[in-house]
mmCIF file of C-alpha atoms and ligand atoms in Angstrom:
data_model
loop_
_atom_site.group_PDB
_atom_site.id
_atom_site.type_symbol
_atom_site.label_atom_id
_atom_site.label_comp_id
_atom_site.label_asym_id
_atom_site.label_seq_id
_atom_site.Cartn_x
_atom_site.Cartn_y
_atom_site.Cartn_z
ATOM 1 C CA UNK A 1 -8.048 -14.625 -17.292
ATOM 2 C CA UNK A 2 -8.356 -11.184 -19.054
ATOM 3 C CA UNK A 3 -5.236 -9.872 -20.126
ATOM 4 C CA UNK A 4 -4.960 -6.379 -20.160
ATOM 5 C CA UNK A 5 -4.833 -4.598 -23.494
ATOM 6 C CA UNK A 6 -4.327 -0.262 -22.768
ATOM 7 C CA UNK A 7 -0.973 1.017 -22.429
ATOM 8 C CA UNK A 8 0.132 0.093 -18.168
ATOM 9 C CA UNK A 9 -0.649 3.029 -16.102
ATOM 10 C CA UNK A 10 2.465 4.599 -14.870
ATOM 11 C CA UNK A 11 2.251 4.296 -11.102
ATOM 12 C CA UNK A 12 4.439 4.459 -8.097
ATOM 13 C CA UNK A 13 4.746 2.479 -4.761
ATOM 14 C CA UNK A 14 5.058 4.429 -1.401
ATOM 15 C CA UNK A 15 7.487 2.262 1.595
ATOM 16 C CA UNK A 16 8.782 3.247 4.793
ATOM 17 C CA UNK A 17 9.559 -0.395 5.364
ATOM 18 C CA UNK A 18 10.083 -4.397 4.545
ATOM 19 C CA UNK A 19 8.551 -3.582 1.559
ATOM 20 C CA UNK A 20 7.079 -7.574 0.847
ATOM 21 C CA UNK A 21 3.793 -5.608 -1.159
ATOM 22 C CA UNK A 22 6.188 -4.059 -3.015
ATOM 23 C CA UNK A 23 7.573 -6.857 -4.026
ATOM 24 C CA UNK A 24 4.314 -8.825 -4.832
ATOM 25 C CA UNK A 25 3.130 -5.807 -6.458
ATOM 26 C CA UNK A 26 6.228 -6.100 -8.704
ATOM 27 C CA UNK A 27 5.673 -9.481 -9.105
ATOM 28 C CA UNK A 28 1.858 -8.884 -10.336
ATOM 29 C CA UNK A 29 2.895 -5.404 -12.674
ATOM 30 C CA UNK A 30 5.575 -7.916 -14.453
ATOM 31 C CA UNK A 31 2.148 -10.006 -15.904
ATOM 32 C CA UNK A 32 0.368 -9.205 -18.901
ATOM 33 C CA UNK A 33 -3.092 -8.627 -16.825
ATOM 34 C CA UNK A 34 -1.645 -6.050 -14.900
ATOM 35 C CA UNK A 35 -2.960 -2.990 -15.647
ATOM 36 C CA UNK A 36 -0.249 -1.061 -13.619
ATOM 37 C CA UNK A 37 3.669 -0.693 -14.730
ATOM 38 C CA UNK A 38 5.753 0.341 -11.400
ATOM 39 C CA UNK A 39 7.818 2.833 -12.661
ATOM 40 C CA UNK A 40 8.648 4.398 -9.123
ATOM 41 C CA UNK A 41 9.884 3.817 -5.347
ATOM 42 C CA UNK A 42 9.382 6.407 -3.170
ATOM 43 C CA UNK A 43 10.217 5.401 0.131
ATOM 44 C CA UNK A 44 10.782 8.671 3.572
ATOM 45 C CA UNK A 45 13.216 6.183 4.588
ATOM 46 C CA UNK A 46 16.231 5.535 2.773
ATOM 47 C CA UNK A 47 17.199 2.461 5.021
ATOM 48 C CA UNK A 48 13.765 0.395 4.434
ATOM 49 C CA UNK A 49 14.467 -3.047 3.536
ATOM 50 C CA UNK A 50 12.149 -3.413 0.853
ATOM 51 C CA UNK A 51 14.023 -0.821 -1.685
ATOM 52 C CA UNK A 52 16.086 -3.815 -2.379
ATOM 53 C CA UNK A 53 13.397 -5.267 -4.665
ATOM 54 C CA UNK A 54 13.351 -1.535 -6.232
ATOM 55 C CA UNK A 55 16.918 -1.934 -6.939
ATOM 56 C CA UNK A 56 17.164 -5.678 -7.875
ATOM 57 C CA UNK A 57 14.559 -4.861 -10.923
ATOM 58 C CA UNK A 58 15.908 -1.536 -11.309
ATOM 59 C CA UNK A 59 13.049 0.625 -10.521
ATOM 60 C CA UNK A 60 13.698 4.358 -10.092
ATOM 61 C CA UNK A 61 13.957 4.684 -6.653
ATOM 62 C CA UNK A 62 12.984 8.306 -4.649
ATOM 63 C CA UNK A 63 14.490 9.000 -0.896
ATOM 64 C CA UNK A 64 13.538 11.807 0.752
ATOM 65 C CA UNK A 65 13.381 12.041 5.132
ATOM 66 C CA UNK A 66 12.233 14.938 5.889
ATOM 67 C CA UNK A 67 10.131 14.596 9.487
ATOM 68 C CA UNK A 68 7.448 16.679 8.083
ATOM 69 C CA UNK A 69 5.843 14.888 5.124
ATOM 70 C CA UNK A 70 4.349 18.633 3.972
ATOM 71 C CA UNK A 71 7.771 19.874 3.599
ATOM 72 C CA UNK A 72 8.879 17.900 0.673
ATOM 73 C CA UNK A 73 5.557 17.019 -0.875
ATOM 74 C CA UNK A 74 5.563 19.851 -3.205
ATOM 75 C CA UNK A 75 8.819 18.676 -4.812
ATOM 76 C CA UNK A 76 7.585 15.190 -4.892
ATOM 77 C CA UNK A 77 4.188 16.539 -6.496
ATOM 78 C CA UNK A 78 6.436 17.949 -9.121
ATOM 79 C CA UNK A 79 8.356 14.501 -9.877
ATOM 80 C CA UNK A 80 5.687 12.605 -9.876
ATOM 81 C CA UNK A 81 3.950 14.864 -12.610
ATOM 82 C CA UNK A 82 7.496 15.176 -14.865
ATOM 83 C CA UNK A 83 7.387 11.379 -14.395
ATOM 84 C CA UNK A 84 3.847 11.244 -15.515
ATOM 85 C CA UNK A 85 2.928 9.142 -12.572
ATOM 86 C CA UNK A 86 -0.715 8.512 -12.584
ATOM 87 C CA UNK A 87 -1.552 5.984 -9.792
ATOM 88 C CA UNK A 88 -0.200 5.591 -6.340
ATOM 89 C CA UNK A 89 -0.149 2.252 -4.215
ATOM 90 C CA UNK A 90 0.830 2.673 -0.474
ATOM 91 C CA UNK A 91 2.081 0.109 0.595
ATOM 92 C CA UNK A 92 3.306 0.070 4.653
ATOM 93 C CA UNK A 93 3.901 3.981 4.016
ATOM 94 C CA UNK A 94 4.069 5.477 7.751
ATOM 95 C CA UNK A 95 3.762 8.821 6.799
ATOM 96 C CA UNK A 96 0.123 10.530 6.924
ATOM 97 C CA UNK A 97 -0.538 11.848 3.020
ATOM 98 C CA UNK A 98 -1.470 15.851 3.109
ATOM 99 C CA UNK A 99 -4.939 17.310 1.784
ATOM 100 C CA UNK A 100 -2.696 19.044 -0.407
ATOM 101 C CA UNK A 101 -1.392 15.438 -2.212
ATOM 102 C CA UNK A 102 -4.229 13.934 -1.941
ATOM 103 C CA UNK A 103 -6.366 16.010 -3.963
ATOM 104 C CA UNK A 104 -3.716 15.834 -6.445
ATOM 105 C CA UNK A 105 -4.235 12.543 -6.927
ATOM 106 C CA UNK A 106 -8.392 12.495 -6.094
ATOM 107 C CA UNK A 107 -9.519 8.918 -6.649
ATOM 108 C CA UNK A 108 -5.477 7.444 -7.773
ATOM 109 C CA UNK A 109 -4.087 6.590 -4.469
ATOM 110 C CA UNK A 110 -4.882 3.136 -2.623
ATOM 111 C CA UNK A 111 -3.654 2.194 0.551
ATOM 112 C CA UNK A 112 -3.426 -1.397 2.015
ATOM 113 C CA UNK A 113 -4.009 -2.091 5.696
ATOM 114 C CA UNK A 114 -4.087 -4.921 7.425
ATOM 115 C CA UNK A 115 -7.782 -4.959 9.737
ATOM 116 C CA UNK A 116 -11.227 -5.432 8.649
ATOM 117 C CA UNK A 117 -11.793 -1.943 7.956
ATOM 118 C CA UNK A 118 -13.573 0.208 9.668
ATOM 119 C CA UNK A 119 -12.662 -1.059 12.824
ATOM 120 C CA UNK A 120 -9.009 -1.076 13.608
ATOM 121 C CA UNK A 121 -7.871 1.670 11.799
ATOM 122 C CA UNK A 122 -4.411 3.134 12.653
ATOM 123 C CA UNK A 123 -0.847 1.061 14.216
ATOM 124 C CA UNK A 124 -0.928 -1.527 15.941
ATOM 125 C CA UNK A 125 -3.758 -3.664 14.640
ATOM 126 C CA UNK A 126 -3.233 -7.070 15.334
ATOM 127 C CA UNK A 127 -2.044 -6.340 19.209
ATOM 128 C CA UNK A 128 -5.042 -4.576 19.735
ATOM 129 C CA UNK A 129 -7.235 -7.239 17.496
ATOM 130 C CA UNK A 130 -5.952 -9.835 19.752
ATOM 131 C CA UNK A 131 -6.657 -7.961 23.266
ATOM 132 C CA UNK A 132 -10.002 -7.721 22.073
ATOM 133 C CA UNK A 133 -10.550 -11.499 21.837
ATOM 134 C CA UNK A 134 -12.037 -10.978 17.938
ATOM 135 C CA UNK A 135 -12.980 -14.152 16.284
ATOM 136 C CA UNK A 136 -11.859 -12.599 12.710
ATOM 137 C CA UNK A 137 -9.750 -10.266 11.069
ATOM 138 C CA UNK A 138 -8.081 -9.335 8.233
ATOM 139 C CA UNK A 139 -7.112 -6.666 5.486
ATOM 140 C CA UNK A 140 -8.485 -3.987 3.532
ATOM 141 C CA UNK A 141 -7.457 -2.605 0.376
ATOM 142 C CA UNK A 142 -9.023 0.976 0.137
ATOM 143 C CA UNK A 143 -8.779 4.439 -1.582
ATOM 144 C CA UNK A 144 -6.910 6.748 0.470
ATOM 145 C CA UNK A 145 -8.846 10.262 1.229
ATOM 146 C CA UNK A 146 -8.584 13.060 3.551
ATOM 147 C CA UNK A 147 -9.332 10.763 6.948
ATOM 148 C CA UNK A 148 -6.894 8.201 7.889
ATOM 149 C CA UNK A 149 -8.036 4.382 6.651
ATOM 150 C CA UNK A 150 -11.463 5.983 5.861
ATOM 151 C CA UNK A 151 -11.664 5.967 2.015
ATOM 152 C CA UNK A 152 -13.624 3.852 0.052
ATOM 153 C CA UNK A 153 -12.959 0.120 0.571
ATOM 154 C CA UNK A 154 -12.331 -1.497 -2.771
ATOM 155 C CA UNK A 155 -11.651 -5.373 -1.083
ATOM 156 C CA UNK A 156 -11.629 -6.975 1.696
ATOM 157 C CA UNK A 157 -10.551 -10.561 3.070
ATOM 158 C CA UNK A 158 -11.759 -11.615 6.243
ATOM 159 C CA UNK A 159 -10.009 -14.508 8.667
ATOM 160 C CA UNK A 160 -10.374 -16.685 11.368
ATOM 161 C CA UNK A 161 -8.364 -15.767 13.865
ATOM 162 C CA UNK A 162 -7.094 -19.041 15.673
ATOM 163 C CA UNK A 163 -6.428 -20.023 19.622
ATOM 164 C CA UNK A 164 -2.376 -20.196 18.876
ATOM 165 C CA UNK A 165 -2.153 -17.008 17.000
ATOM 166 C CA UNK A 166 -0.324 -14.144 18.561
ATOM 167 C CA UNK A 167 0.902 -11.145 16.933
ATOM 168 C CA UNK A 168 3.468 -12.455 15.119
ATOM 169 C CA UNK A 169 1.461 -15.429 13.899
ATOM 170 C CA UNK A 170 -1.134 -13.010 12.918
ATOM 171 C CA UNK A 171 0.965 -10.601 10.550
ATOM 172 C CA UNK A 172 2.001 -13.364 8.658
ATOM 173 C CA UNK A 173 -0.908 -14.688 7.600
ATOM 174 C CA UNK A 174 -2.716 -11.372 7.365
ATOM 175 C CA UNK A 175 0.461 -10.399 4.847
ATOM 176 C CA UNK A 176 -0.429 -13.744 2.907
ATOM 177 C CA UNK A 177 -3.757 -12.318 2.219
ATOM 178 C CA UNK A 178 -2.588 -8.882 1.753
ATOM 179 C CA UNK A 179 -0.712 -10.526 -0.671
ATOM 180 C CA UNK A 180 -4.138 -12.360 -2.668
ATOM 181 C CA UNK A 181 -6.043 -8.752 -2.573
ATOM 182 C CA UNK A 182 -3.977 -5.855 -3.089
ATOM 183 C CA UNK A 183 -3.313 -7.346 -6.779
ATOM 184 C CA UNK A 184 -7.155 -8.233 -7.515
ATOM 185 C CA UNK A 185 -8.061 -4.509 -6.073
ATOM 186 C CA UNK A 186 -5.767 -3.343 -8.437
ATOM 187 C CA UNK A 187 -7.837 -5.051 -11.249
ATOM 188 C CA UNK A 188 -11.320 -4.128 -10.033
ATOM 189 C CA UNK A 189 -10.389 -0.590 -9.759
ATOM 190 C CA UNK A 190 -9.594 -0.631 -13.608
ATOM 191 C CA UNK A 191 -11.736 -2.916 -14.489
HETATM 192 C C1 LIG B 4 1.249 -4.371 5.904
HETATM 193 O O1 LIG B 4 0.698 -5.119 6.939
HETATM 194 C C2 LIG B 4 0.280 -3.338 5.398
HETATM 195 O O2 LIG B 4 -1.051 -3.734 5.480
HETATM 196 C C3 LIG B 4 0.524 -2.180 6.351
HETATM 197 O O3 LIG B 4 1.908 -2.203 6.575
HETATM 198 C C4 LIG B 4 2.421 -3.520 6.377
HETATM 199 C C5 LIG B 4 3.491 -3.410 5.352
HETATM 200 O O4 LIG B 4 4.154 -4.622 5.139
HETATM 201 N N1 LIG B 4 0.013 -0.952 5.812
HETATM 202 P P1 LIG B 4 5.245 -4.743 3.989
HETATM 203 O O5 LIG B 4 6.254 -3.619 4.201
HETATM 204 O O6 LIG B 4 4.546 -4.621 2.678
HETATM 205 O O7 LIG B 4 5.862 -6.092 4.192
#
Protein backbone atom coordinates (compact mmCIF):
# COMPACT_ATOMS: atom_id res chain seq x y z
CA UNK A 1 0.00 0.00 0.00
CA UNK A 2 1.25 3.59 -0.74
CA UNK A 3 1.94 5.48 2.19
CA UNK A 4 1.44 8.94 1.95
CA UNK A 5 4.46 11.21 1.93
CA UNK A 6 3.08 15.41 1.78
CA UNK A 7 2.36 17.08 4.89
CA UNK A 8 -1.77 15.67 5.97
CA UNK A 9 -4.20 18.11 4.70
CA UNK A 10 -5.82 19.89 7.50
CA UNK A 11 -9.49 18.99 7.20
CA UNK A 12 -12.61 18.99 9.24
CA UNK A 13 -15.62 16.58 9.71
CA UNK A 14 -19.25 18.01 9.62
CA UNK A 15 -22.02 15.77 12.23
CA UNK A 16 -25.40 16.42 13.25
CA UNK A 17 -25.47 12.88 14.53
CA UNK A 18 -24.10 9.16 15.66
CA UNK A 19 -21.19 10.20 14.13
CA UNK A 20 -19.81 6.20 13.29
CA UNK A 21 -17.93 7.98 9.82
CA UNK A 22 -16.47 10.11 12.03
CA UNK A 23 -15.14 7.72 13.84
CA UNK A 24 -13.86 5.47 10.94
CA UNK A 25 -12.64 8.51 9.38
CA UNK A 26 -10.55 9.00 12.57
CA UNK A 27 -9.63 5.68 12.53
CA UNK A 28 -8.28 5.92 8.71
CA UNK A 29 -6.54 9.83 9.31
CA UNK A 30 -4.57 8.02 12.39
CA UNK A 31 -2.63 5.72 9.36
CA UNK A 32 0.31 6.72 7.59
CA UNK A 33 -1.63 6.48 4.01
CA UNK A 34 -3.99 8.91 4.99
CA UNK A 35 -3.63 11.84 3.27
CA UNK A 36 -6.07 13.79 5.60
CA UNK A 37 -5.25 14.86 9.46
CA UNK A 38 -8.81 15.65 11.25
CA UNK A 39 -8.05 18.57 12.98
CA UNK A 40 -11.82 19.67 13.44
CA UNK A 41 -15.54 18.69 14.62
CA UNK A 42 -18.04 20.82 13.66
CA UNK A 43 -21.20 19.44 14.52
CA UNK A 44 -25.11 22.19 14.48
CA UNK A 45 -25.88 19.94 17.21
CA UNK A 46 -24.17 20.00 20.35
CA UNK A 47 -25.99 16.78 21.68
CA UNK A 48 -24.91 14.38 18.61
CA UNK A 49 -23.56 11.25 19.84
CA UNK A 50 -20.72 10.98 17.69
CA UNK A 51 -18.70 14.17 19.26
CA UNK A 52 -17.70 11.63 21.76
CA UNK A 53 -15.07 10.19 19.39
CA UNK A 54 -14.07 14.07 18.86
CA UNK A 55 -13.52 14.29 22.47
CA UNK A 56 -12.06 10.80 23.29
CA UNK A 57 -9.02 11.71 20.70
CA UNK A 58 -9.20 15.21 21.56
CA UNK A 59 -10.14 16.81 18.39
CA UNK A 60 -11.15 20.48 18.48
CA UNK A 61 -14.61 20.31 18.56
CA UNK A 62 -17.06 23.41 17.00
CA UNK A 63 -20.96 23.72 18.26
CA UNK A 64 -22.94 26.08 16.85
CA UNK A 65 -27.29 25.61 16.50
CA UNK A 66 -28.40 28.17 14.92
CA UNK A 67 -31.79 26.98 12.76
CA UNK A 68 -30.55 28.87 9.86
CA UNK A 69 -27.28 27.35 8.64
CA UNK A 70 -26.61 30.98 6.65
CA UNK A 71 -26.62 32.73 9.87
CA UNK A 72 -23.50 31.40 11.36
CA UNK A 73 -21.65 30.32 8.25
CA UNK A 74 -19.77 33.45 7.93
CA UNK A 75 -18.19 33.00 11.38
CA UNK A 76 -17.53 29.43 10.67
CA UNK A 77 -15.95 30.52 7.17
CA UNK A 78 -13.70 32.62 9.28
CA UNK A 79 -12.55 29.63 11.71
CA UNK A 80 -12.12 27.40 9.34
CA UNK A 81 -9.65 29.79 7.39
CA UNK A 82 -7.68 30.94 10.93
CA UNK A 83 -7.57 27.14 11.36
CA UNK A 84 -6.25 26.69 7.92
CA UNK A 85 -8.79 24.05 7.22
CA UNK A 86 -8.48 22.93 3.71
CA UNK A 87 -10.81 19.91 3.15
CA UNK A 88 -14.24 19.18 4.42
CA UNK A 89 -15.85 15.59 4.89
CA UNK A 90 -19.66 15.56 5.66
CA UNK A 91 -20.41 13.07 7.23
CA UNK A 92 -24.48 12.57 8.31
CA UNK A 93 -24.46 16.58 8.35
CA UNK A 94 -28.38 17.49 8.16
CA UNK A 95 -27.92 20.87 7.40
CA UNK A 96 -28.09 22.01 3.55
CA UNK A 97 -24.39 23.81 2.84
CA UNK A 98 -25.01 27.58 1.34
CA UNK A 99 -23.72 28.73 -2.26
CA UNK A 100 -21.94 31.08 -0.22
CA UNK A 101 -19.70 28.01 1.66
CA UNK A 102 -19.59 26.10 -0.93
CA UNK A 103 -17.77 28.15 -3.28
CA UNK A 104 -15.45 28.73 -0.54
CA UNK A 105 -14.46 25.51 -0.56
CA UNK A 106 -15.04 24.76 -4.69
CA UNK A 107 -13.90 21.19 -5.27
CA UNK A 108 -12.80 20.48 -1.01
CA UNK A 109 -16.02 19.33 0.37
CA UNK A 110 -17.28 15.56 0.02
CA UNK A 111 -20.35 14.31 1.26
CA UNK A 112 -21.28 10.61 1.96
CA UNK A 113 -24.78 9.28 1.35
CA UNK A 114 -26.06 6.24 1.63
CA UNK A 115 -28.13 5.33 -2.10
CA UNK A 116 -26.79 4.56 -5.40
CA UNK A 117 -26.59 8.00 -6.44
CA UNK A 118 -28.49 9.59 -8.58
CA UNK A 119 -31.47 7.99 -7.60
CA UNK A 120 -32.45 8.36 -4.02
CA UNK A 121 -31.14 11.48 -3.23
CA UNK A 122 -32.39 13.26 -0.05
CA UNK A 123 -33.84 11.49 3.72
CA UNK A 124 -35.15 8.68 3.96
CA UNK A 125 -33.39 6.40 1.52
CA UNK A 126 -33.60 3.03 2.51
CA UNK A 127 -37.61 3.32 3.44
CA UNK A 128 -38.22 4.54 0.20
CA UNK A 129 -35.49 1.98 -1.50
CA UNK A 130 -37.40 -0.73 0.07
CA UNK A 131 -41.11 0.46 -1.03
CA UNK A 132 -39.78 0.42 -4.33
CA UNK A 133 -38.96 -3.32 -4.31
CA UNK A 134 -35.10 -2.41 -5.72
CA UNK A 135 -32.94 -5.39 -6.13
CA UNK A 136 -29.71 -3.17 -5.12
CA UNK A 137 -28.55 -0.34 -3.32
CA UNK A 138 -25.98 1.24 -1.71
CA UNK A 139 -23.72 4.41 -1.04
CA UNK A 140 -22.11 7.14 -2.72
CA UNK A 141 -19.25 9.12 -1.79
CA UNK A 142 -19.45 12.44 -3.86
CA UNK A 143 -18.28 16.13 -4.06
CA UNK A 144 -20.76 18.33 -2.62
CA UNK A 145 -21.91 21.38 -5.07
CA UNK A 146 -24.63 23.80 -5.30
CA UNK A 147 -27.61 20.92 -5.83
CA UNK A 148 -28.30 18.61 -3.08
CA UNK A 149 -26.45 14.91 -3.61
CA UNK A 150 -25.71 16.12 -7.20
CA UNK A 151 -21.89 16.67 -7.26
CA UNK A 152 -19.53 14.63 -8.82
CA UNK A 153 -19.53 10.99 -7.64
CA UNK A 154 -16.03 10.01 -6.66
CA UNK A 155 -17.16 6.05 -5.48
CA UNK A 156 -19.67 4.06 -5.33
CA UNK A 157 -20.56 0.49 -3.79
CA UNK A 158 -23.47 -1.20 -4.94
CA UNK A 159 -25.54 -4.16 -2.87
CA UNK A 160 -27.86 -6.75 -3.01
CA UNK A 161 -30.58 -5.96 -1.25
CA UNK A 162 -31.95 -9.27 0.42
CA UNK A 163 -35.75 -10.74 1.09
CA UNK A 164 -35.22 -10.23 5.14
CA UNK A 165 -33.85 -6.79 4.97
CA UNK A 166 -35.91 -3.98 6.30
CA UNK A 167 -34.82 -0.63 7.13
CA UNK A 168 -32.98 -1.27 9.92
CA UNK A 169 -31.22 -4.27 8.42
CA UNK A 170 -30.46 -2.11 5.53
CA UNK A 171 -28.60 0.90 7.34
CA UNK A 172 -26.38 -1.37 8.83
CA UNK A 173 -24.98 -2.90 6.19
CA UNK A 174 -25.13 0.12 3.93
CA UNK A 175 -22.97 1.91 7.01
CA UNK A 176 -20.51 -1.19 6.69
CA UNK A 177 -19.85 -0.15 3.22
CA UNK A 178 -19.96 3.44 3.89
CA UNK A 179 -17.44 2.47 6.07
CA UNK A 180 -15.00 0.51 3.02
CA UNK A 181 -15.51 3.76 0.61
CA UNK A 182 -15.55 6.96 2.24
CA UNK A 183 -11.72 6.16 3.25
CA UNK A 184 -10.65 4.87 -0.40
CA UNK A 185 -12.57 8.17 -1.89
CA UNK A 186 -10.54 9.99 0.30
CA UNK A 187 -7.39 8.46 -1.40
CA UNK A 188 -8.53 8.70 -5.02
CA UNK A 189 -9.37 12.24 -4.63
CA UNK A 190 -5.61 12.91 -3.70
CA UNK A 191 -4.28 10.51 -5.45
C1 LIG B 1 -24.95 7.75 6.88
O1 LIG B 1 -25.83 6.78 6.40
C2 LIG B 1 -24.54 8.70 5.79
O2 LIG B 1 -24.49 8.12 4.53
C3 LIG B 1 -25.67 9.72 5.82
O3 LIG B 1 -25.97 9.86 7.19
C4 LIG B 1 -25.61 8.67 7.89
C5 LIG B 1 -24.67 9.09 8.97
O4 LIG B 1 -24.32 8.02 9.81
N1 LIG B 1 -25.29 10.94 5.16
P1 LIG B 1 -23.23 8.23 10.95
O5 LIG B 1 -23.66 9.44 11.78
O6 LIG B 1 -21.91 8.46 10.29
O7 LIG B 1 -23.27 6.97 11.75
Amino acid sequence: MKRFSGKKISTAVFISGKGSNLKNLINFSKKKISPISIDLVFSNNKNAIGLKYAKREKIDILCYENKRFSTLEKKLLRILRERKIKFICLAGFMRILTNYFIKEFKGKIINIHPSLLPKYKGLDTHRRVLENNEFYTGCTVHFVNHKLDSGKIILQKKIKINKKDNIKKLNKRVLLEEHKIYPKAILKVFS
